[in-house]
JSON list of C-alpha atoms in Angstrom, two decimals:
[
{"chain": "A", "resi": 1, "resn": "UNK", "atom": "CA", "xyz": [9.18, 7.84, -1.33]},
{"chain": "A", "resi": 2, "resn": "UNK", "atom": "CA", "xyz": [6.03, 6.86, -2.77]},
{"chain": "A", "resi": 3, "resn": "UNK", "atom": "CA", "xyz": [4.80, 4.74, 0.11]},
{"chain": "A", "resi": 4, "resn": "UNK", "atom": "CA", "xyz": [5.45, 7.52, 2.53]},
{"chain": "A", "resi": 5, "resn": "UNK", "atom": "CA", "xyz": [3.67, 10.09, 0.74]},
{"chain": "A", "resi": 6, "resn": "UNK", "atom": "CA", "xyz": [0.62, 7.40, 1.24]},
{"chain": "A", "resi": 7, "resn": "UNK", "atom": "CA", "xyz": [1.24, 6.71, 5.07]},
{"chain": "A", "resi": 8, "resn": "UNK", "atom": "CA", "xyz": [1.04, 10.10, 5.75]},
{"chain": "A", "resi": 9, "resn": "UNK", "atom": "CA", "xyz": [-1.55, 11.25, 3.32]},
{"chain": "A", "resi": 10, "resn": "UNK", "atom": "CA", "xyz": [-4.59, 13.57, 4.74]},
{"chain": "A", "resi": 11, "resn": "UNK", "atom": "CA", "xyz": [-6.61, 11.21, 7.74]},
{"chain": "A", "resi": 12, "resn": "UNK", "atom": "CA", "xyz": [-10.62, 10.97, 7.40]},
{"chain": "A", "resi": 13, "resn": "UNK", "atom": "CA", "xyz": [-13.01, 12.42, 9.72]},
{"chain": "A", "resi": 14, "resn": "UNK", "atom": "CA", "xyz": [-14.08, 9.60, 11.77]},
{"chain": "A", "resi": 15, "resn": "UNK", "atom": "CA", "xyz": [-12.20, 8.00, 14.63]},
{"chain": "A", "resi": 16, "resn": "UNK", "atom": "CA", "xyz": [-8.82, 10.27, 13.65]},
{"chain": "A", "resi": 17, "resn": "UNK", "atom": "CA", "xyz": [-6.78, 9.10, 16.17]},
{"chain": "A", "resi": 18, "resn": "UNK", "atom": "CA", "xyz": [-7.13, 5.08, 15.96]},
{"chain": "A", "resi": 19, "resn": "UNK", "atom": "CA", "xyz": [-7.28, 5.76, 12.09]},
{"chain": "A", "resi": 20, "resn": "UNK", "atom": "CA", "xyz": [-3.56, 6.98, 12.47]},
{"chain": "A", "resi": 21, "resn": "UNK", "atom": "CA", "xyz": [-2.98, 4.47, 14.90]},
{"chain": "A", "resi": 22, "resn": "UNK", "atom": "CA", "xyz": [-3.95, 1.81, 12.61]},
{"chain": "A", "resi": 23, "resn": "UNK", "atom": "CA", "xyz": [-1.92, 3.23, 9.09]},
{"chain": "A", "resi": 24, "resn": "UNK", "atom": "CA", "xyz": [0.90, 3.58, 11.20]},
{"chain": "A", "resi": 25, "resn": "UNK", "atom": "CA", "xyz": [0.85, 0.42, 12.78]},
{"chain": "A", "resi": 26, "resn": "UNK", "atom": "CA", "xyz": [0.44, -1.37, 9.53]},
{"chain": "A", "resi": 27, "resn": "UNK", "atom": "CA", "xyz": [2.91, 0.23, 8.09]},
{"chain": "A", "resi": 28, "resn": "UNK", "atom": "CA", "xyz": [5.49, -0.42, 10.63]},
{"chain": "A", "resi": 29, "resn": "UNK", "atom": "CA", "xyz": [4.46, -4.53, 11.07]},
{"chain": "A", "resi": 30, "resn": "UNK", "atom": "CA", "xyz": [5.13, -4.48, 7.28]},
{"chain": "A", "resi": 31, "resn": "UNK", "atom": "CA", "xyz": [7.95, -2.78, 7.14]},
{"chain": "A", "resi": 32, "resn": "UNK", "atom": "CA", "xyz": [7.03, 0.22, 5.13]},
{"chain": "A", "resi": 33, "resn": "UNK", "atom": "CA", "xyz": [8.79, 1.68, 7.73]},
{"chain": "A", "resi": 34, "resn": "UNK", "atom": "CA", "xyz": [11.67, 0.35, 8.81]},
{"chain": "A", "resi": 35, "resn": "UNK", "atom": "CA", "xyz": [12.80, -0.38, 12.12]},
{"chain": "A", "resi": 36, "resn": "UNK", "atom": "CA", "xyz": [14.81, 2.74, 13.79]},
{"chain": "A", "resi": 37, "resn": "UNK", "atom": "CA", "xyz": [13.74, 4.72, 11.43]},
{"chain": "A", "resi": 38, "resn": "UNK", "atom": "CA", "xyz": [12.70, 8.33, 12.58]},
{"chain": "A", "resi": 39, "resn": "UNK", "atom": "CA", "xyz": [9.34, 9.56, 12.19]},
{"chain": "A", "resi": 40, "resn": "UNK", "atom": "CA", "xyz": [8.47, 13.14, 11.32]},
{"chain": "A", "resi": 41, "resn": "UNK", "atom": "CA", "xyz": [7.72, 15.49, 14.16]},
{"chain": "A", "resi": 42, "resn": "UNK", "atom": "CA", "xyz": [4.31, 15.87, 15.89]},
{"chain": "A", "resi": 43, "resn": "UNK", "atom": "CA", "xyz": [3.84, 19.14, 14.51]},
{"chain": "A", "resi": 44, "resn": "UNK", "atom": "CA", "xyz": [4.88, 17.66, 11.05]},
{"chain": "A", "resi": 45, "resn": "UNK", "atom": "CA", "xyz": [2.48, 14.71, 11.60]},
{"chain": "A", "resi": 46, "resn": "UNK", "atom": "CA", "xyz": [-0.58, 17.22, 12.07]},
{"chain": "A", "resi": 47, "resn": "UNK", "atom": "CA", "xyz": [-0.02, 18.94, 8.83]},
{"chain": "A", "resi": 48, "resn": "UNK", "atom": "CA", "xyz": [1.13, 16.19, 6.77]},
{"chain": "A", "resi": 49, "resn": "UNK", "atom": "CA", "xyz": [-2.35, 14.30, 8.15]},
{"chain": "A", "resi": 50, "resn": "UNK", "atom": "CA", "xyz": [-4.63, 16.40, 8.71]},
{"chain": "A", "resi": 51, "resn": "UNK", "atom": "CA", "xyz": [-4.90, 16.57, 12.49]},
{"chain": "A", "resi": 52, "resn": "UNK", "atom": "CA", "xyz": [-4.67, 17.96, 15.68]},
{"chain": "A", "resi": 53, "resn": "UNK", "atom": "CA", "xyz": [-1.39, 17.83, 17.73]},
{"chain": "A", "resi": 54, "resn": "UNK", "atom": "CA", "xyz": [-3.72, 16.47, 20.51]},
{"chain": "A", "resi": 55, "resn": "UNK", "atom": "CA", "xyz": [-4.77, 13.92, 17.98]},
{"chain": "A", "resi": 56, "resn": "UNK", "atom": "CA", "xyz": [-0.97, 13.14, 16.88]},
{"chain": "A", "resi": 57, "resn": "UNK", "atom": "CA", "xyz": [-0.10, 12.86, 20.47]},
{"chain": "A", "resi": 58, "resn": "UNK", "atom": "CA", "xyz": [-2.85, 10.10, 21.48]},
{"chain": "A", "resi": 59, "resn": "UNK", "atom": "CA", "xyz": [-1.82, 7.91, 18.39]},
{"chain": "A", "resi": 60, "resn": "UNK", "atom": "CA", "xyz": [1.77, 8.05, 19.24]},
{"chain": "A", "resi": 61, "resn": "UNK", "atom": "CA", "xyz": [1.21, 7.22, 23.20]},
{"chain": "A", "resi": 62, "resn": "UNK", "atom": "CA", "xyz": [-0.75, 4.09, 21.68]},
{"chain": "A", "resi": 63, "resn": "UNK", "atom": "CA", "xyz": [2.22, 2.91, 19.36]},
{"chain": "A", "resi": 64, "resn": "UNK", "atom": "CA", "xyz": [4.78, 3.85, 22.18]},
{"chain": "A", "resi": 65, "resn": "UNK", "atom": "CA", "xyz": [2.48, 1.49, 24.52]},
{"chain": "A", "resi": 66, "resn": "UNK", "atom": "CA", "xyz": [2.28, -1.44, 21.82]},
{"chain": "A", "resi": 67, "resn": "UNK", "atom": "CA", "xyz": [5.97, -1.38, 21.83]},
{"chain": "A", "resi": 68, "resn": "UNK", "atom": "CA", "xyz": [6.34, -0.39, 17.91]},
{"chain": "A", "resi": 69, "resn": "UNK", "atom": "CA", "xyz": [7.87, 3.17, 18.42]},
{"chain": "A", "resi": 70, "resn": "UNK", "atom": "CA", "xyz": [10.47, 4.76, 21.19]},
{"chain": "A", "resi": 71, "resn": "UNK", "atom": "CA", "xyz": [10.95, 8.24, 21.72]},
{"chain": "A", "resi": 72, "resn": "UNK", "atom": "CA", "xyz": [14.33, 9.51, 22.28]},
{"chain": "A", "resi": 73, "resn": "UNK", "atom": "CA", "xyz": [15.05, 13.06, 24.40]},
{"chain": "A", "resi": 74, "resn": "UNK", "atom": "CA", "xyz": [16.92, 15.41, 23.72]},
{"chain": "A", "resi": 75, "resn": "UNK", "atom": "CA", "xyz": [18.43, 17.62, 20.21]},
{"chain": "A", "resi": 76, "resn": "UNK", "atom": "CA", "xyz": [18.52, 14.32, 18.43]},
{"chain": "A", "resi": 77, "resn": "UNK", "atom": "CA", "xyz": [15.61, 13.09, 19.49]},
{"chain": "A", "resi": 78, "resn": "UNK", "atom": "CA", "xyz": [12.07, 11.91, 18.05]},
{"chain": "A", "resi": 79, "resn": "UNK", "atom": "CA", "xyz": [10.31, 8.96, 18.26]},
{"chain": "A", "resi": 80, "resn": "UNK", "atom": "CA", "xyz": [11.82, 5.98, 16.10]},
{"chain": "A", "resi": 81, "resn": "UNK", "atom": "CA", "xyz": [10.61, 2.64, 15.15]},
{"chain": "A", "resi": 82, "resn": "UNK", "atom": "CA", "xyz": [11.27, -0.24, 17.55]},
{"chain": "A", "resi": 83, "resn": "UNK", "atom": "CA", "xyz": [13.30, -3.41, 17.01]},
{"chain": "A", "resi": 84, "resn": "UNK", "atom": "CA", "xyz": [11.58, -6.45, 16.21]},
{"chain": "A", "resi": 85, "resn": "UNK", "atom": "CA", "xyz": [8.07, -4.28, 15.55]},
{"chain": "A", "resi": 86, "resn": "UNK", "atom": "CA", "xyz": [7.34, -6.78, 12.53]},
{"chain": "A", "resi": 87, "resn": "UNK", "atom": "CA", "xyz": [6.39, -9.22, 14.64]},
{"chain": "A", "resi": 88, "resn": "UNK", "atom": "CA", "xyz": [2.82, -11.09, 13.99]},
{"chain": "A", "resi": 89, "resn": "UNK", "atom": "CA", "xyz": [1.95, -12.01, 17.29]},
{"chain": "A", "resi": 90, "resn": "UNK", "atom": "CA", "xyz": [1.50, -7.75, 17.96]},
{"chain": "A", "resi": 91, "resn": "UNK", "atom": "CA", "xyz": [-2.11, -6.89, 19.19]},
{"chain": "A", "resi": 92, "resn": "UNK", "atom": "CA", "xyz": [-1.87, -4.36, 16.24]},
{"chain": "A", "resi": 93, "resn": "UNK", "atom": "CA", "xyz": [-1.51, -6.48, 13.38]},
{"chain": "A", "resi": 94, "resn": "UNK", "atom": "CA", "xyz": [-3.32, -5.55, 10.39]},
{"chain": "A", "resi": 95, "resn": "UNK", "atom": "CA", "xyz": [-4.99, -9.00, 10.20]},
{"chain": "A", "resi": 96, "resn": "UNK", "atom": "CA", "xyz": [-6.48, -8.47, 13.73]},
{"chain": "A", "resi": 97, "resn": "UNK", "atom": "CA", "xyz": [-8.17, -5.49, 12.71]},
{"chain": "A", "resi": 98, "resn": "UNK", "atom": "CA", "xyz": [-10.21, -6.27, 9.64]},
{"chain": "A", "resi": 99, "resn": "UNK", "atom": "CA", "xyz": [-12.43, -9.46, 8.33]},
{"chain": "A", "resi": 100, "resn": "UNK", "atom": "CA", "xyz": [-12.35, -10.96, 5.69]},
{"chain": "A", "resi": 101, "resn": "UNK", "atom": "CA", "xyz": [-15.29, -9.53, 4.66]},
{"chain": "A", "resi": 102, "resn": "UNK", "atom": "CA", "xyz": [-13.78, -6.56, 4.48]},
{"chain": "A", "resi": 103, "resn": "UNK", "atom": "CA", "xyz": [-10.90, -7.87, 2.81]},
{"chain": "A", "resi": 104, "resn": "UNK", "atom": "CA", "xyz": [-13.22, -8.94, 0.22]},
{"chain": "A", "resi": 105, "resn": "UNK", "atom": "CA", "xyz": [-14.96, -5.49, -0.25]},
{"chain": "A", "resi": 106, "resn": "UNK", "atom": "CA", "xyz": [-11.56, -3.49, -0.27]},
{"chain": "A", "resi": 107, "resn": "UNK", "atom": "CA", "xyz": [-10.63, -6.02, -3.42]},
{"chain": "A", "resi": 108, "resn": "UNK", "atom": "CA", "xyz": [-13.61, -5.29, -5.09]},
{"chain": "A", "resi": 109, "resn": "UNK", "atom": "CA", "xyz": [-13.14, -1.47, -4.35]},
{"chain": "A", "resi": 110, "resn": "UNK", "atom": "CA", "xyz": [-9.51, -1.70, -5.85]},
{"chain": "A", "resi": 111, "resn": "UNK", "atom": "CA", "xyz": [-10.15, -3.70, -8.31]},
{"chain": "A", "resi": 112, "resn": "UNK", "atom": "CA", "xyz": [-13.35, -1.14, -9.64]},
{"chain": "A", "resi": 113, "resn": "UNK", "atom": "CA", "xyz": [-10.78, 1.54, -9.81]},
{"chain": "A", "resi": 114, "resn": "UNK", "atom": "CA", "xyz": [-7.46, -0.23, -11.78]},
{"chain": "A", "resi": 115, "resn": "UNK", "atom": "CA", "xyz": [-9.68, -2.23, -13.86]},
{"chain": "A", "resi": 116, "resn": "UNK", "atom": "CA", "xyz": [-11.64, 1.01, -15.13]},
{"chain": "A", "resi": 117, "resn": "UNK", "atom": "CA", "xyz": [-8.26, 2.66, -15.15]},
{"chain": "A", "resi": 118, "resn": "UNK", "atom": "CA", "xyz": [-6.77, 0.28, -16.79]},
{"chain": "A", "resi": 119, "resn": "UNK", "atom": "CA", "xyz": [-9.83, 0.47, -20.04]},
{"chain": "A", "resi": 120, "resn": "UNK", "atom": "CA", "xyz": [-9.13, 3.97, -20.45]},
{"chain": "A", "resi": 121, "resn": "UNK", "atom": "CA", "xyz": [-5.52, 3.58, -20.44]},
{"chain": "A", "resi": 122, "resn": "UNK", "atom": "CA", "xyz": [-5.45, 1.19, -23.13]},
{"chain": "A", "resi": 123, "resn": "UNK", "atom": "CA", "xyz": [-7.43, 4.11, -24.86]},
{"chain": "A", "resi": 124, "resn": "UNK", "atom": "CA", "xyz": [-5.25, 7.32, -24.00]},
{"chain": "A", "resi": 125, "resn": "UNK", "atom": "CA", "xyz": [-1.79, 5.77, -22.70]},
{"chain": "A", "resi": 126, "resn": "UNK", "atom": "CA", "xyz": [1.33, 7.72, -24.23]},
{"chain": "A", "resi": 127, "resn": "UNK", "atom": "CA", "xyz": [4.13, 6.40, -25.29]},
{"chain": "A", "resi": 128, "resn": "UNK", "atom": "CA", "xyz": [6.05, 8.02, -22.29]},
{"chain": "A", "resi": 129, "resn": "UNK", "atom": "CA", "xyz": [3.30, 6.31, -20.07]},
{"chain": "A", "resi": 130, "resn": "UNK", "atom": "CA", "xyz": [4.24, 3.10, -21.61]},
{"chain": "A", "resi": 131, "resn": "UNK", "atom": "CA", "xyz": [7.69, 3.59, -20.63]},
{"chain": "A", "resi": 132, "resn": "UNK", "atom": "CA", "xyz": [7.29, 4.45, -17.09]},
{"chain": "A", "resi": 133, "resn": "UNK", "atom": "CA", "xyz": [5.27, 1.87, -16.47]},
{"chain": "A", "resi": 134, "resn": "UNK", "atom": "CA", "xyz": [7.66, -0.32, -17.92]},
{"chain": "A", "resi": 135, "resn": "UNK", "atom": "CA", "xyz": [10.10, 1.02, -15.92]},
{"chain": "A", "resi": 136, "resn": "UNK", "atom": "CA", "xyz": [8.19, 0.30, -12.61]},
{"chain": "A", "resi": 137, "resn": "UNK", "atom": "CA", "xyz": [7.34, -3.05, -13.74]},
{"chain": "A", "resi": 138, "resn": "UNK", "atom": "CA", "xyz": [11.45, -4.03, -14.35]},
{"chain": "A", "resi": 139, "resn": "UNK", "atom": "CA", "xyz": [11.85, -2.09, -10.39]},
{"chain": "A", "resi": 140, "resn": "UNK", "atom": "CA", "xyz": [8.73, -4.48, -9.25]},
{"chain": "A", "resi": 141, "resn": "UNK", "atom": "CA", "xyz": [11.15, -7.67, -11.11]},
{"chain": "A", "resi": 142, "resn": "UNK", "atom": "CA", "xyz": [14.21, -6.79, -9.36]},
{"chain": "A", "resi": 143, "resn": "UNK", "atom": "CA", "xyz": [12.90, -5.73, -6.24]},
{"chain": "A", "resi": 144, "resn": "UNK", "atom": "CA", "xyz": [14.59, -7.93, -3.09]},
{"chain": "A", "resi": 145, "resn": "UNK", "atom": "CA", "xyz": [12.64, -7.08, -0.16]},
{"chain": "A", "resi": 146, "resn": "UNK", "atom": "CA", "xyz": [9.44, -6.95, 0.78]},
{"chain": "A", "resi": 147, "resn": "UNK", "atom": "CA", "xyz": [9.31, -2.93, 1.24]},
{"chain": "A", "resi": 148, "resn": "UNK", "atom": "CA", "xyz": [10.99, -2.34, -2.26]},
{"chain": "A", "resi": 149, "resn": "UNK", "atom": "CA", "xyz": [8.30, -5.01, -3.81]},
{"chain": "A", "resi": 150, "resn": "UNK", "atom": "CA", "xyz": [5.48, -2.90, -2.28]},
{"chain": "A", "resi": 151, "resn": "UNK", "atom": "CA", "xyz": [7.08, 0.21, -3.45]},
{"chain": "A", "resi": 152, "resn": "UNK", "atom": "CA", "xyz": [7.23, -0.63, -6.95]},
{"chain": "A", "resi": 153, "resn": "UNK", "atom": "CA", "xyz": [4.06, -2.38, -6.81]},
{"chain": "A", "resi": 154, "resn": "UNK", "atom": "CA", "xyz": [2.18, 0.69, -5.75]},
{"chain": "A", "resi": 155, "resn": "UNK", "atom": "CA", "xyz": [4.16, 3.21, -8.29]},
{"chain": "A", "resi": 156, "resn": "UNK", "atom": "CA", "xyz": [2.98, 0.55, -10.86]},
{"chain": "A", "resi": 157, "resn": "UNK", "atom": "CA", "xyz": [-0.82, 0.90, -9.83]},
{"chain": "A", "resi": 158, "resn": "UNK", "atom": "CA", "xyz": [-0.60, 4.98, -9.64]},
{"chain": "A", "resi": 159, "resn": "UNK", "atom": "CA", "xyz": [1.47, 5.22, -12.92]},
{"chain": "A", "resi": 160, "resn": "UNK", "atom": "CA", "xyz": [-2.00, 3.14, -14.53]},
{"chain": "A", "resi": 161, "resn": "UNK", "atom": "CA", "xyz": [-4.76, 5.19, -12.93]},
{"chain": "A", "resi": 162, "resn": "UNK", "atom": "CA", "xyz": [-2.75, 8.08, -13.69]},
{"chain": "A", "resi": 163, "resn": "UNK", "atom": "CA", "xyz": [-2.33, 7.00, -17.20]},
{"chain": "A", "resi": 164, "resn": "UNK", "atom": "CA", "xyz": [-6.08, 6.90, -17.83]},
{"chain": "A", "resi": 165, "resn": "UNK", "atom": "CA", "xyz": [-6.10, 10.51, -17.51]},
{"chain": "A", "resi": 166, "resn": "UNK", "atom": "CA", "xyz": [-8.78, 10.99, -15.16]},
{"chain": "A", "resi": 167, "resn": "UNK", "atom": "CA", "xyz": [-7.37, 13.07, -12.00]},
{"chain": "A", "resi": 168, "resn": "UNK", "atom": "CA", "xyz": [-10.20, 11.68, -10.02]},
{"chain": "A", "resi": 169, "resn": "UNK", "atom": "CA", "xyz": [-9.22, 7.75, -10.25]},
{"chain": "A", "resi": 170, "resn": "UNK", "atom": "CA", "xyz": [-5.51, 8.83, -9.49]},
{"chain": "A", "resi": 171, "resn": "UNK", "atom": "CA", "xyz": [-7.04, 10.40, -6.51]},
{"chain": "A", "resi": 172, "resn": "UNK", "atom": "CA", "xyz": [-9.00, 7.71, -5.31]},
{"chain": "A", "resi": 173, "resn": "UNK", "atom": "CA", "xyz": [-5.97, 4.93, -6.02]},
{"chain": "A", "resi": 174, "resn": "UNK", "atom": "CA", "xyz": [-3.62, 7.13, -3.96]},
{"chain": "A", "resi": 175, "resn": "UNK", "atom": "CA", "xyz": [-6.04, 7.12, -0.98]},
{"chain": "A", "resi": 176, "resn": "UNK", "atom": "CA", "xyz": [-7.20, 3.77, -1.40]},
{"chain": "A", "resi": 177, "resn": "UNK", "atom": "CA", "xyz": [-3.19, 2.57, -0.93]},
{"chain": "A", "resi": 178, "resn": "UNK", "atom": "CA", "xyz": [-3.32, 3.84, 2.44]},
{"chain": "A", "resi": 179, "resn": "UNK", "atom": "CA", "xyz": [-4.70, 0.72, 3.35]},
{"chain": "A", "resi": 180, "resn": "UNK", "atom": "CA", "xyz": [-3.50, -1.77, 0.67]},
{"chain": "A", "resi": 181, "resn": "UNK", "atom": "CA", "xyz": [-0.32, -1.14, 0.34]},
{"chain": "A", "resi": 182, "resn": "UNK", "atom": "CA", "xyz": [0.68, -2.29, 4.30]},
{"chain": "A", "resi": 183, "resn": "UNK", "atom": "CA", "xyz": [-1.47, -5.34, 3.50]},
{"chain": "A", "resi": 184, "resn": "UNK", "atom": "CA", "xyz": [0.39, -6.02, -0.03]},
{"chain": "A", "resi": 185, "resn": "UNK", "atom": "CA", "xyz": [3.23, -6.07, 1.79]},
{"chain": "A", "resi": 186, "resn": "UNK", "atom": "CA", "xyz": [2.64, -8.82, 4.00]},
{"chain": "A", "resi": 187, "resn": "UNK", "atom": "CA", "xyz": [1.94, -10.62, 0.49]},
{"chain": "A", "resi": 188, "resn": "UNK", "atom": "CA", "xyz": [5.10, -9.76, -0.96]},
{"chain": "A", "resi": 189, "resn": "UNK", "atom": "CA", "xyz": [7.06, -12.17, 2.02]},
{"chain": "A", "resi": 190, "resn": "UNK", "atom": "CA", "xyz": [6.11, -14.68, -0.41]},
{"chain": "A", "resi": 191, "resn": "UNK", "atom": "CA", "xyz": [8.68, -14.92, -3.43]},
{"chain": "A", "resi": 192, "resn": "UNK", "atom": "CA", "xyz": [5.66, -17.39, -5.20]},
{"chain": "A", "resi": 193, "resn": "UNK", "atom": "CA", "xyz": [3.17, -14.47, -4.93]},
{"chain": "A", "resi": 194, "resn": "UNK", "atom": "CA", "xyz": [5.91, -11.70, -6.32]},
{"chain": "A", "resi": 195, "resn": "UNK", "atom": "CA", "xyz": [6.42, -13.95, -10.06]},
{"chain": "A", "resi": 196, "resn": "UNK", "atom": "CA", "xyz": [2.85, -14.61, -10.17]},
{"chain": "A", "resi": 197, "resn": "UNK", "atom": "CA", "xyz": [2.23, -10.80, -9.93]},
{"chain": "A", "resi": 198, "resn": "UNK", "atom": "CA", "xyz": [4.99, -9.95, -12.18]},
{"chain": "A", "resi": 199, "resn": "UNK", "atom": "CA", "xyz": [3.45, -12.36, -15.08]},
{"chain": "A", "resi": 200, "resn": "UNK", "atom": "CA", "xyz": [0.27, -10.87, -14.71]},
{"chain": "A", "resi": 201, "resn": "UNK", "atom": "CA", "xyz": [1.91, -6.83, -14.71]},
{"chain": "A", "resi": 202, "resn": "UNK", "atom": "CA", "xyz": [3.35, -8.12, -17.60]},
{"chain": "A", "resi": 203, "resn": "UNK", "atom": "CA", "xyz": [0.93, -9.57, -19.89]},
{"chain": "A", "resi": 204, "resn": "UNK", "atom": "CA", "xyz": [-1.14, -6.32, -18.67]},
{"chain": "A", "resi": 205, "resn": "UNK", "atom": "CA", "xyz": [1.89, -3.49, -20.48]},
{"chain": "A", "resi": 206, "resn": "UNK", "atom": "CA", "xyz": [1.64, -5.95, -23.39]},
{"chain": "A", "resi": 207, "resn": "UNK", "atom": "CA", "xyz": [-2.21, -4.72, -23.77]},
{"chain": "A", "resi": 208, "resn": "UNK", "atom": "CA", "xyz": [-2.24, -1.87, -22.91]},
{"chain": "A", "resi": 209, "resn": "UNK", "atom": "CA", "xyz": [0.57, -1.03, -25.42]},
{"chain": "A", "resi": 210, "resn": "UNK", "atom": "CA", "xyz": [-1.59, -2.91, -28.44]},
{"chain": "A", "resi": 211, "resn": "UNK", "atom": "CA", "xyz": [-4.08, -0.80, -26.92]},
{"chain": "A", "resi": 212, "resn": "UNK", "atom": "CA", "xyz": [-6.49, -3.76, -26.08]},
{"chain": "A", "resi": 213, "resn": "UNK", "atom": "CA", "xyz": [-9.29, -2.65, -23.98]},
{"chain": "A", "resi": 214, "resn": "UNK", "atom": "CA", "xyz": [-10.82, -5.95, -22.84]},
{"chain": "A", "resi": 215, "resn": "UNK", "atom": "CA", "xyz": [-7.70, -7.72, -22.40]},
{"chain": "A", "resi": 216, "resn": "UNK", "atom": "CA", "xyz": [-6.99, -5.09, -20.28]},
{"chain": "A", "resi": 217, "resn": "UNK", "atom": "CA", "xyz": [-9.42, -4.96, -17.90]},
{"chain": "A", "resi": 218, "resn": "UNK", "atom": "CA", "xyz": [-9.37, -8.64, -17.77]},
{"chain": "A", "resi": 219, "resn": "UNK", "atom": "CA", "xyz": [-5.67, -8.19, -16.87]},
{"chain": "A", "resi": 220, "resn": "UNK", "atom": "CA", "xyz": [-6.20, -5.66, -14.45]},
{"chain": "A", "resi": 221, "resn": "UNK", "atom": "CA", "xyz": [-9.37, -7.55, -12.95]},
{"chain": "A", "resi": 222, "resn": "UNK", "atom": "CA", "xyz": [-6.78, -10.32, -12.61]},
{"chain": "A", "resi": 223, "resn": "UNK", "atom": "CA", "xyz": [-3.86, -8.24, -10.83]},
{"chain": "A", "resi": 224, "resn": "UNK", "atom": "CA", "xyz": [-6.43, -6.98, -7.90]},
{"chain": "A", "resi": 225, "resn": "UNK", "atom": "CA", "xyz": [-8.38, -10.44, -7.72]},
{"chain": "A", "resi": 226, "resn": "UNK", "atom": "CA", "xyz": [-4.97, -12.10, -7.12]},
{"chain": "A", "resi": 227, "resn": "UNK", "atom": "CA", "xyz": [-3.98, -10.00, -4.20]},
{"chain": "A", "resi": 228, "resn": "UNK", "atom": "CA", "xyz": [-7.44, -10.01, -2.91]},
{"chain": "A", "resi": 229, "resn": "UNK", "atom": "CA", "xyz": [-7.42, -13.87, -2.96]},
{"chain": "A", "resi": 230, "resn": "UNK", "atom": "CA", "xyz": [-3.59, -14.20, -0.81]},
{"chain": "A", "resi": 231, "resn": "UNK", "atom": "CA", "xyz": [-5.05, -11.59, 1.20]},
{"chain": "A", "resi": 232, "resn": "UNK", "atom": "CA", "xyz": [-8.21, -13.70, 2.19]},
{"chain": "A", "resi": 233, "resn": "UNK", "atom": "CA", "xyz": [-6.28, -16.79, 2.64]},
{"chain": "A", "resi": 234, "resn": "UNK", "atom": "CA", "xyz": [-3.38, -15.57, 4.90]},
{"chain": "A", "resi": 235, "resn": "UNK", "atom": "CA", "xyz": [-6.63, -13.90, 6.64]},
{"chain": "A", "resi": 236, "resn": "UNK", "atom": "CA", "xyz": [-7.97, -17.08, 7.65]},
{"chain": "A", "resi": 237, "resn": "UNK", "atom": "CA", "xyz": [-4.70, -19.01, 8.10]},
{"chain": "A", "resi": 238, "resn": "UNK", "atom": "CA", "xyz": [-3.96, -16.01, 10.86]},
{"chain": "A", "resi": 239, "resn": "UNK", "atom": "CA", "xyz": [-4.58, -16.83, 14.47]}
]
């Protein structure tokens, strides 16, 4: 799935192990991954991000100790995600990690990327692009949970900034979702937030497929400013 592929993308240089501490944390309050679900392997974890098993070790004694993750003994073992992980109150909550200033300056890094994206789509968009994105958008409409919302919602984003054929913008949108995409998801709780998303995704394929650059980017400006906004606010209404 699309959002796994982005929880366990390649981990940065700095900090490794509270970086994976963090991703996977968020990901789990959210519900990107689910509870009892298994996670892959240490020595899987190290290649699929980038790490040392030392470094994969030290992460996963941190989310064992915060009560997120269990490890089971034995053939059919592994470590799983806990019950009841999603809970708010968790020292590891996404919200207790980050400002809203920061908040603020992720948005405006997000929306940099879709909105120029989303110009030189309107420019060089095939007809098959149209149609997947289409596609995504109808998967974002039907969507009933909070994980599937975020999944569609984040194949819709990487279907645009692959559509404006630049490799390096699809690049940067798939790292970027490493962090947004856990944070979307706390948005996407909200069944007020998911229509006003969906009218936005959807006067956004009407322009691109008339090929209207500025309506567009305004669209696309929109999309990113409207998540950035929730974000902010359910920031501040967090204690």
């Amino acid at each position: 799935m699309i959002t796994h592929a982005v929880i366990f993308a390649p981990i940065g240089q700095a900090s490794r192990s509270d970086q994976i501490v963090q991703r996977l944390s968020n990901a789990i309050i959210t519900g990107l991954l689910e509870a009892n679900e298994q996670l892959p392997n240490e020595a899987d974890l190290a290649k699929m991000m980038g790490v040392s098993h030392i470094t994969i070790r030290e992460a996963l004694n941190t989310l064992r100790a915060n009560n997120l993750i269990h490890t089971v003994r034995g053939r059919n073992g592994g470590s799983f995600v806990c019950e009841n992980s999603g809970e708010f109150d968790t020292p590891l909550h996404p919200f207790k990690a980050i400002s809203s200033d920061y908040i603020s300056d992720l948005g405006e890094m997000h929306c940099a990327i879709i909105s120029h994206s989303a110009r030189l789509a309107s420019r060089r968009m095939t007809s098959a692009d149209i149609i997947r994105l289409k596609e995504f958008i109808e998967a974002l409409k039907s969507a009933a949970t909070p994980e599937l919302k975020t999944q569609a919602d984040m194949r819709c984003l990487l279907a645009l900034s692959a559509s404006s054929q630049s490799a390096r913008l699809a690049n940067q949108e798939l790292l970027l979702q490493a962090e947004w995409a856990s944070l979307v998801a706390i948005l996407y709780r909200d069944d007020v937030i998911h229509r006003e998303v969906i009218d936005v995704y959807t006067e956004l394929i009407a322009a691109l497929e008339n090929h209207e650059e500025q309506e567009a980017v305004r669209l696309a400006t929109q999309l990113i400013d409207t998540f950035t906004f929730y974000l902010i606010e359910s920031k501040l209404k967090y204690k």
